[in-house]
């Protein structure tokens, strides 16, 4: 038996929805708690599957983790294990973010290779090269990253690409290294700023958060802190796209609209009336069918690859033809095959997709291949004639708290159903 969503087509989303803490921030902040002995408290945590999974990862190295509503308390002992190879490691990508803190604190780590979404190749070469520059050895052995150092020292590190995960791991090792580390071509995502903010609260010395050059002065030790996670811009943007696609009127709170400047501007180009409320949220009103716009994914402040499925889904029902270019994950266009099942007129060529908008999609059983693809199929289902079954919804549960409840509150009809799938997905 497995779960799917029945998504009833023809919805128009209207109302207000609150966004809570960002998945891609909270999981890294939880890893950062390893850097300080004592109890770190993180609030505004989203209630999604990945948070308890990350808690299991931390427990496996000796932490106590207590989750109570939106508050997670992590008690890190003086003596941590350097081995993070529990089964939870393989269930999410962010588990690899314990590597930097473990190497920083213990000067050695054995960290099982992470899991995560099937969205394309996700090597760790930049993580490893960064640690090597800091003075550690790093190799992949028996499915684990093995890193060891006599001591860590500051270094000048140039990243080939502004990788989010590599920036985070190198940063979390460098905060306890001796001397100054400069990370050039660092990722600039708001979640990186959030991590830098928390590390600074813990006593780290970091300059340049939010720019492509991070300068870290190593300190001897860090202390625990209390920190509130920033709102999830990807979830916020999901609601923005949902409003536009369903020609609705949705107010989104709990997310900084400046984290979505480019996204909201794209929706304005699509014909939406967008109002931003400084630091608080935004409202998207779409009157009439959206107009086709082009999208190009890039690291922040470019258009996030995590939003590419929504760009495709919006284009599928827009008036005109859109070109969507994927520059970060080559396999993310797999989502388009499922969109075609729903009647989308779309084709891909390398890392470009051309989508000719149609007036109405038509329902079909479809399969989520990752978190964002799953949510994208639900939004497409809202614009399809009939009832669309979206399968493998555990992907969606990894990233979207109370997704079905929120959709229904906004006027959609979406039901979570437990049943036997009647189609076997082709490999
Ligand atoms: N890359 C390398 N070598 C490395 C690291 C990355 O070649 O050592 C490449 C990747 O293959 C990819 C690109 O660099 O082509 C970007 O990867 P990045 O390291 O920035 O991504 P990540 O840290 O693994 C995070 C998010 C993803 C999001 C990407 C890009 C988390 C847990 N995941 O992954 O989020 O797509 O950044 O913004 O923070 C999601 O939430 O659904 C999701 C997949």
XYZ file of C-alpha atoms and ligand atoms in Angstrom:
471
model
C 0.000 0.000 0.000
C 1.195 3.506 -0.612
C -0.166 7.009 -0.390
C -1.227 9.298 -3.180
C -3.062 12.579 -3.490
C -6.313 12.945 -5.416
C -6.135 16.473 -6.814
C -9.432 17.834 -8.114
C -8.989 20.114 -11.112
C -10.528 23.515 -11.611
C -9.461 25.090 -8.328
C -8.929 28.792 -7.748
C -6.759 29.416 -4.675
C -7.885 32.307 -2.489
C -6.828 33.276 1.032
C -3.815 33.487 3.295
C -1.135 30.903 3.962
C 1.676 30.994 6.492
C 5.114 29.741 5.612
C 7.340 28.357 8.388
C 11.099 27.762 8.607
C 13.150 26.738 5.581
C 13.992 23.063 5.160
C 17.307 23.881 3.548
C 18.213 26.088 6.489
C 17.000 24.139 9.512
C 18.822 20.927 8.551
C 22.155 22.783 8.321
C 21.487 24.683 11.556
C 20.874 21.336 13.266
C 24.263 20.143 11.966
C 25.878 23.367 13.226
C 24.720 22.477 16.754
C 27.442 19.784 16.715
C 30.025 22.560 16.905
C 29.191 23.535 20.507
C 28.874 21.460 23.652
C 25.533 22.107 25.381
C 21.954 22.727 24.314
C 21.142 24.630 21.125
C 17.532 25.657 20.575
C 16.145 26.166 17.078
C 12.655 27.613 16.612
C 10.308 28.027 13.621
C 11.239 24.495 12.509
C 9.013 23.055 9.784
C 7.159 19.826 10.644
C 8.427 17.820 7.698
C 9.953 14.341 7.439
C 13.509 15.577 6.973
C 13.709 17.168 10.445
C 13.237 13.905 12.423
C 15.577 12.195 9.946
C 18.259 14.784 10.667
C 17.542 14.347 14.382
C 18.334 10.616 13.958
C 21.608 11.523 12.256
C 22.580 13.744 15.210
C 21.538 11.096 17.740
C 23.782 8.589 15.948
C 26.839 10.694 16.823
C 25.781 11.097 20.440
C 23.420 14.104 20.636
C 20.097 14.190 22.416
C 17.416 15.733 20.237
C 13.997 16.778 21.439
C 11.346 18.067 19.039
C 8.376 19.897 20.445
C 6.097 21.592 17.908
C 8.240 24.045 15.991
C 11.101 23.966 18.526
C 14.027 21.559 18.267
C 16.513 21.261 21.128
C 19.826 19.587 20.465
C 22.118 18.700 23.346
C 25.624 18.048 22.122
C 27.918 16.122 24.484
C 31.580 16.886 25.130
C 32.488 13.545 23.545
C 30.979 13.080 20.093
C 31.348 10.062 17.848
C 33.151 10.779 14.574
C 31.106 8.099 12.782
C 27.903 9.237 11.125
C 26.791 6.165 9.239
C 23.267 5.479 10.500
C 20.561 4.437 7.977
C 19.040 7.953 8.248
C 22.141 9.328 6.473
C 21.043 7.788 3.193
C 17.581 9.324 3.304
C 18.469 12.981 2.842
C 21.136 15.086 1.201
C 21.580 17.487 4.094
C 22.992 14.664 6.253
C 26.350 15.333 4.602
C 26.432 18.652 6.439
C 27.621 16.894 9.596
C 30.965 16.398 7.821
C 32.254 19.962 8.303
C 31.276 20.237 11.995
C 32.695 16.783 12.847
C 36.014 17.534 11.127
C 36.016 20.989 12.768
C 35.497 19.626 16.262
C 37.046 16.166 16.212
C 39.556 16.556 13.353
C 38.207 13.323 11.926
C 34.952 12.026 10.491
C 33.489 9.001 8.783
C 30.279 10.156 7.140
C 28.069 7.887 5.025
C 27.378 9.236 1.548
C 24.089 11.114 1.665
C 20.823 10.315 -0.054
C 18.367 12.871 -1.339
C 16.439 13.588 -4.484
C 17.056 11.957 -7.835
C 17.674 15.220 -9.661
C 21.059 14.563 -11.234
C 24.635 13.915 -10.286
C 25.569 15.306 -6.881
C 29.273 14.772 -6.286
C 31.159 15.912 -3.165
C 34.450 16.894 -4.810
C 34.191 20.542 -3.766
C 33.395 19.572 -0.169
C 36.439 17.287 -0.099
C 38.794 19.729 -1.841
C 37.818 22.449 0.619
C 38.573 20.202 3.600
C 41.906 19.225 2.026
C 42.839 22.905 1.744
C 42.104 23.239 5.458
C 44.624 20.474 6.136
C 42.485 17.318 6.242
C 42.826 14.193 4.144
C 39.603 13.119 2.457
C 38.690 9.942 0.604
C 35.592 7.916 -0.204
C 35.887 4.483 1.425
C 33.201 1.793 1.713
C 30.398 4.266 0.977
C 31.653 6.898 3.419
C 33.589 10.142 3.226
C 36.586 9.632 5.488
C 38.380 12.792 6.580
C 41.232 13.206 9.035
C 43.555 16.000 10.110
C 46.238 16.626 12.723
C 44.931 20.155 12.953
C 42.957 22.471 10.682
C 44.461 25.707 9.417
C 42.968 28.646 7.535
C 43.275 28.625 3.736
C 42.243 30.422 0.567
C 39.606 28.285 -1.144
C 38.120 28.901 -4.571
C 34.978 26.944 -5.378
C 34.469 25.889 -9.011
C 30.757 26.565 -8.594
C 28.899 28.340 -5.746
C 27.764 25.051 -4.223
C 25.424 25.456 -1.258
C 26.517 22.256 0.499
C 30.265 22.739 -0.109
C 30.095 26.322 1.185
C 28.297 25.092 4.321
C 30.668 22.208 5.062
C 33.817 24.246 4.508
C 32.404 27.105 6.577
C 31.521 24.803 9.483
C 35.010 23.277 9.490
C 36.740 26.666 9.089
C 35.058 28.311 12.091
C 37.206 26.110 14.374
C 40.380 26.119 12.212
C 43.467 28.045 13.231
C 43.804 31.289 11.286
C 41.879 32.899 8.443
C 39.933 31.077 5.749
C 38.631 32.833 2.655
C 35.977 31.013 0.605
C 35.735 32.561 -2.825
C 32.821 31.972 -5.221
C 30.835 30.995 -2.121
C 27.085 30.377 -2.351
C 24.976 33.460 -1.509
C 21.633 31.818 -0.709
C 19.595 33.307 2.176
C 20.024 29.932 3.926
C 23.816 30.492 3.908
C 23.248 33.881 5.545
C 21.033 32.173 8.132
C 23.792 29.669 8.899
C 26.383 32.462 9.161
C 24.043 34.343 11.519
C 23.660 31.339 13.799
C 27.388 30.530 13.746
C 28.131 34.173 14.633
C 25.653 33.945 17.526
C 27.633 30.886 18.640
C 30.840 32.916 18.710
C 32.194 32.368 15.184
C 33.848 35.244 13.328
C 32.534 35.446 9.773
C 32.438 38.333 7.335
C 30.793 38.602 3.946
C 27.631 36.523 4.523
C 25.426 36.892 1.458
C 28.363 37.829 -0.798
C 30.539 35.504 -2.831
C 33.543 35.968 -0.508
C 33.285 34.596 3.011
C 36.120 35.389 5.413
C 36.329 33.261 8.539
C 38.652 33.903 11.491
C 38.938 30.609 13.330
C 38.127 30.561 17.061
C 39.002 27.991 19.753
C 35.447 27.001 20.612
C 31.807 27.913 20.090
C 28.895 28.029 22.523
C 25.257 26.988 22.053
C 22.616 29.520 21.072
C 18.901 30.038 20.432
C 18.051 30.721 16.832
C 14.918 31.211 14.726
C 14.998 29.707 11.224
C 14.245 32.037 8.287
C 11.028 31.437 6.348
C 11.112 28.959 3.473
C 11.402 30.976 0.248
C 10.912 27.859 -1.896
C 7.632 26.999 -0.153
C 6.635 30.695 -0.349
C 7.347 30.715 -4.065
C 5.349 27.491 -4.500
C 2.268 29.324 -3.197
C 3.048 32.295 -5.454
C 3.101 30.038 -8.516
C -0.046 28.271 -7.304
C -1.841 31.627 -7.087
C -0.795 32.600 -10.589
C -1.571 29.212 -12.167
C -5.038 28.982 -10.634
C -5.810 32.656 -11.380
C -6.236 33.120 -7.670
C -5.517 35.620 -4.912
C -3.090 34.363 -2.258
C -1.360 36.217 0.553
C 1.772 34.481 1.821
C 3.204 35.346 5.240
C 6.334 34.264 7.102
C 8.784 34.730 4.251
C 10.952 37.697 3.276
C 9.782 38.833 -0.181
C 13.300 40.105 -0.947
C 14.418 36.485 -1.037
C 12.020 36.143 -3.972
C 12.622 39.422 -5.824
C 13.384 37.751 -9.152
C 10.596 35.179 -8.788
C 7.936 37.761 -7.983
C 9.143 39.886 -10.886
C 8.684 36.903 -13.230
C 5.117 36.505 -11.972
C 4.494 40.209 -12.618
C 5.698 39.617 -16.196
C 3.196 36.744 -16.350
C 0.484 39.290 -15.566
C 0.108 38.881 -11.802
C -0.452 41.810 -9.509
C 2.173 41.309 -6.799
C 2.426 43.310 -3.584
C 5.457 42.769 -1.336
C 5.199 43.435 2.419
C 8.700 44.226 3.651
C 10.184 41.362 5.674
C 6.730 39.807 6.141
C 5.349 38.317 2.968
C 3.539 39.139 -0.257
C 0.246 38.873 -2.134
C -0.172 37.491 -5.648
C -3.384 38.185 -7.562
C -3.729 36.770 -11.063
C -6.662 38.008 -13.073
C -6.993 36.038 -16.321
C -4.695 33.505 -17.926
C -0.959 33.957 -17.198
C 1.263 35.096 -20.070
C 4.251 32.967 -21.082
C 7.643 33.971 -19.661
C 11.131 32.458 -19.940
C 13.067 31.104 -16.961
C 16.778 30.350 -16.458
C 17.911 28.554 -13.295
C 21.104 29.729 -11.596
C 22.536 29.875 -8.078
C 21.073 32.645 -5.909
C 20.263 35.444 -6.654
C 19.315 33.696 -9.919
C 16.062 31.769 -10.340
C 16.305 28.710 -8.043
C 16.536 25.272 -9.655
C 14.131 24.120 -6.919
C 11.475 26.303 -8.562
C 12.022 24.978 -12.070
C 9.102 22.483 -11.882
C 6.776 25.350 -11.004
C 8.125 27.391 -13.920
C 7.330 24.434 -16.193
C 3.886 23.943 -14.658
C 3.027 27.653 -14.985
C 4.274 27.706 -18.583
C 2.146 24.645 -19.350
C -1.055 26.647 -18.725
C 0.179 30.071 -19.885
C -0.761 31.912 -23.019
C 2.226 31.567 -25.383
C 5.516 29.694 -25.512
C 8.182 29.657 -22.778
C 11.778 28.542 -22.824
C 13.112 27.116 -19.575
C 16.835 26.578 -19.115
C 18.150 24.313 -16.341
C 21.752 25.061 -15.412
C 22.121 23.270 -12.073
C 20.671 19.717 -12.181
C 20.509 17.906 -15.521
C 17.914 15.325 -14.430
C 15.344 17.809 -13.212
C 13.588 17.803 -16.573
C 12.380 14.249 -15.821
C 9.449 16.084 -14.327
C 8.401 17.120 -17.832
C 7.586 13.510 -18.769
C 4.932 13.508 -16.051
C 3.660 16.918 -17.166
C 3.207 15.517 -20.680
C 0.935 12.836 -19.170
C -1.211 15.714 -17.949
C -1.457 17.084 -21.474
C 1.362 19.638 -21.346
C 2.830 20.523 -24.730
C 6.485 20.392 -23.739
C 9.754 19.042 -25.088
C 13.334 19.150 -23.919
C 16.602 19.490 -25.764
C 19.655 19.199 -23.519
C 19.245 21.674 -20.715
C 16.494 23.646 -22.452
C 12.780 22.954 -22.446
C 10.204 24.529 -24.712
C 6.699 24.648 -23.294
C 3.720 25.771 -25.367
C 0.912 26.718 -23.048
C -2.477 24.993 -23.358
C -5.852 26.253 -22.072
C -6.461 23.211 -19.846
C -4.470 20.199 -18.736
C -6.214 16.840 -18.330
C -5.955 14.543 -15.336
C -3.851 11.371 -15.236
C -1.973 9.273 -12.673
C 1.484 10.819 -12.268
C 4.535 10.044 -10.106
C 6.571 12.454 -8.048
C 10.311 11.946 -8.521
C 11.463 14.521 -5.964
C 10.055 17.065 -3.506
C 9.596 19.936 -5.935
C 8.482 17.799 -8.881
C 5.826 16.333 -6.585
C 4.537 19.745 -5.538
C 4.679 20.887 -9.185
C 2.443 17.974 -10.228
C -0.069 18.891 -7.530
C -0.231 22.474 -8.842
C -0.626 21.164 -12.384
C -3.410 18.872 -11.152
C -5.265 21.913 -9.824
C -5.388 23.181 -13.434
C -6.310 19.845 -15.031
C -9.755 18.588 -15.997
C -10.771 15.698 -13.723
C -9.006 14.133 -10.751
C -5.227 13.789 -10.963
C -3.580 11.101 -8.839
C -0.123 12.138 -7.666
C 1.842 9.114 -6.406
C 4.973 8.808 -4.248
C 3.851 11.733 -2.133
C 6.429 10.882 0.553
C 8.698 13.130 -1.503
C 6.308 16.050 -0.961
C 6.078 15.268 2.768
C 9.850 15.757 3.008
C 9.563 19.429 2.160
C 6.028 20.794 2.546
C 4.461 21.013 6.016
C 0.678 20.513 5.993
C 0.569 20.808 2.196
C -2.821 19.159 1.709
C -4.363 21.052 4.656
C -3.086 24.376 3.326
C -4.324 23.674 -0.195
C -7.785 22.797 1.104
C -7.862 25.886 3.307
C -7.180 27.961 0.177
C -10.191 26.422 -1.570
C -8.675 23.487 -3.433
C -9.904 19.911 -3.055
C -6.991 17.553 -2.454
C -7.310 14.250 -0.614
C -4.606 11.984 0.796
C -5.518 8.396 -0.092
C -3.899 5.110 0.932
C -4.218 2.554 -1.858
C -2.388 0.107 -4.072
C -0.851 1.860 -7.110
C -2.466 0.584 -10.313
C 0.486 1.435 -12.518
C 4.076 0.310 -12.206
C 6.454 3.133 -13.013
C 8.872 2.264 -15.827
C 12.547 2.461 -14.822
N 28.355 20.081 -7.172
C 29.530 19.495 -7.579
N 30.445 19.139 -6.615
C 30.244 19.354 -5.290
C 29.023 19.945 -4.886
C 28.105 20.299 -5.846
O 29.772 19.305 -8.774
O 31.122 19.020 -4.485
C 27.378 20.493 -8.203
C 26.098 19.678 -8.145
O 26.221 18.496 -8.877
C 25.087 20.638 -8.739
C 25.597 21.999 -8.288
O 26.959 21.816 -7.924
O 25.129 20.591 -10.135
C 24.824 22.629 -7.133
O 24.853 21.801 -6.012
P 24.814 22.367 -4.525
O 25.966 21.796 -3.799
O 24.645 23.845 -4.565
O 23.482 21.730 -3.997
P 23.212 20.978 -2.626
O 23.854 21.715 -1.512
O 23.489 19.539 -2.764
C 21.068 22.356 -2.086
C 19.629 22.066 -1.774
C 18.889 21.633 -3.037
C 19.033 22.700 -4.092
C 20.531 23.006 -4.338
C 20.748 24.142 -5.318
C 19.770 21.236 0.474
C 19.583 20.107 1.408
N 19.541 20.992 -0.799
O 21.633 21.125 -2.518
O 17.512 21.540 -2.646
O 18.437 22.264 -5.289
O 21.154 23.362 -3.075
O 20.138 25.284 -4.880
O 20.061 22.359 0.887
C 15.318 20.703 -2.566
O 15.155 21.347 -1.524
O 14.355 20.143 -3.172
C 16.669 20.558 -3.118
C 17.004 19.618 -3.982
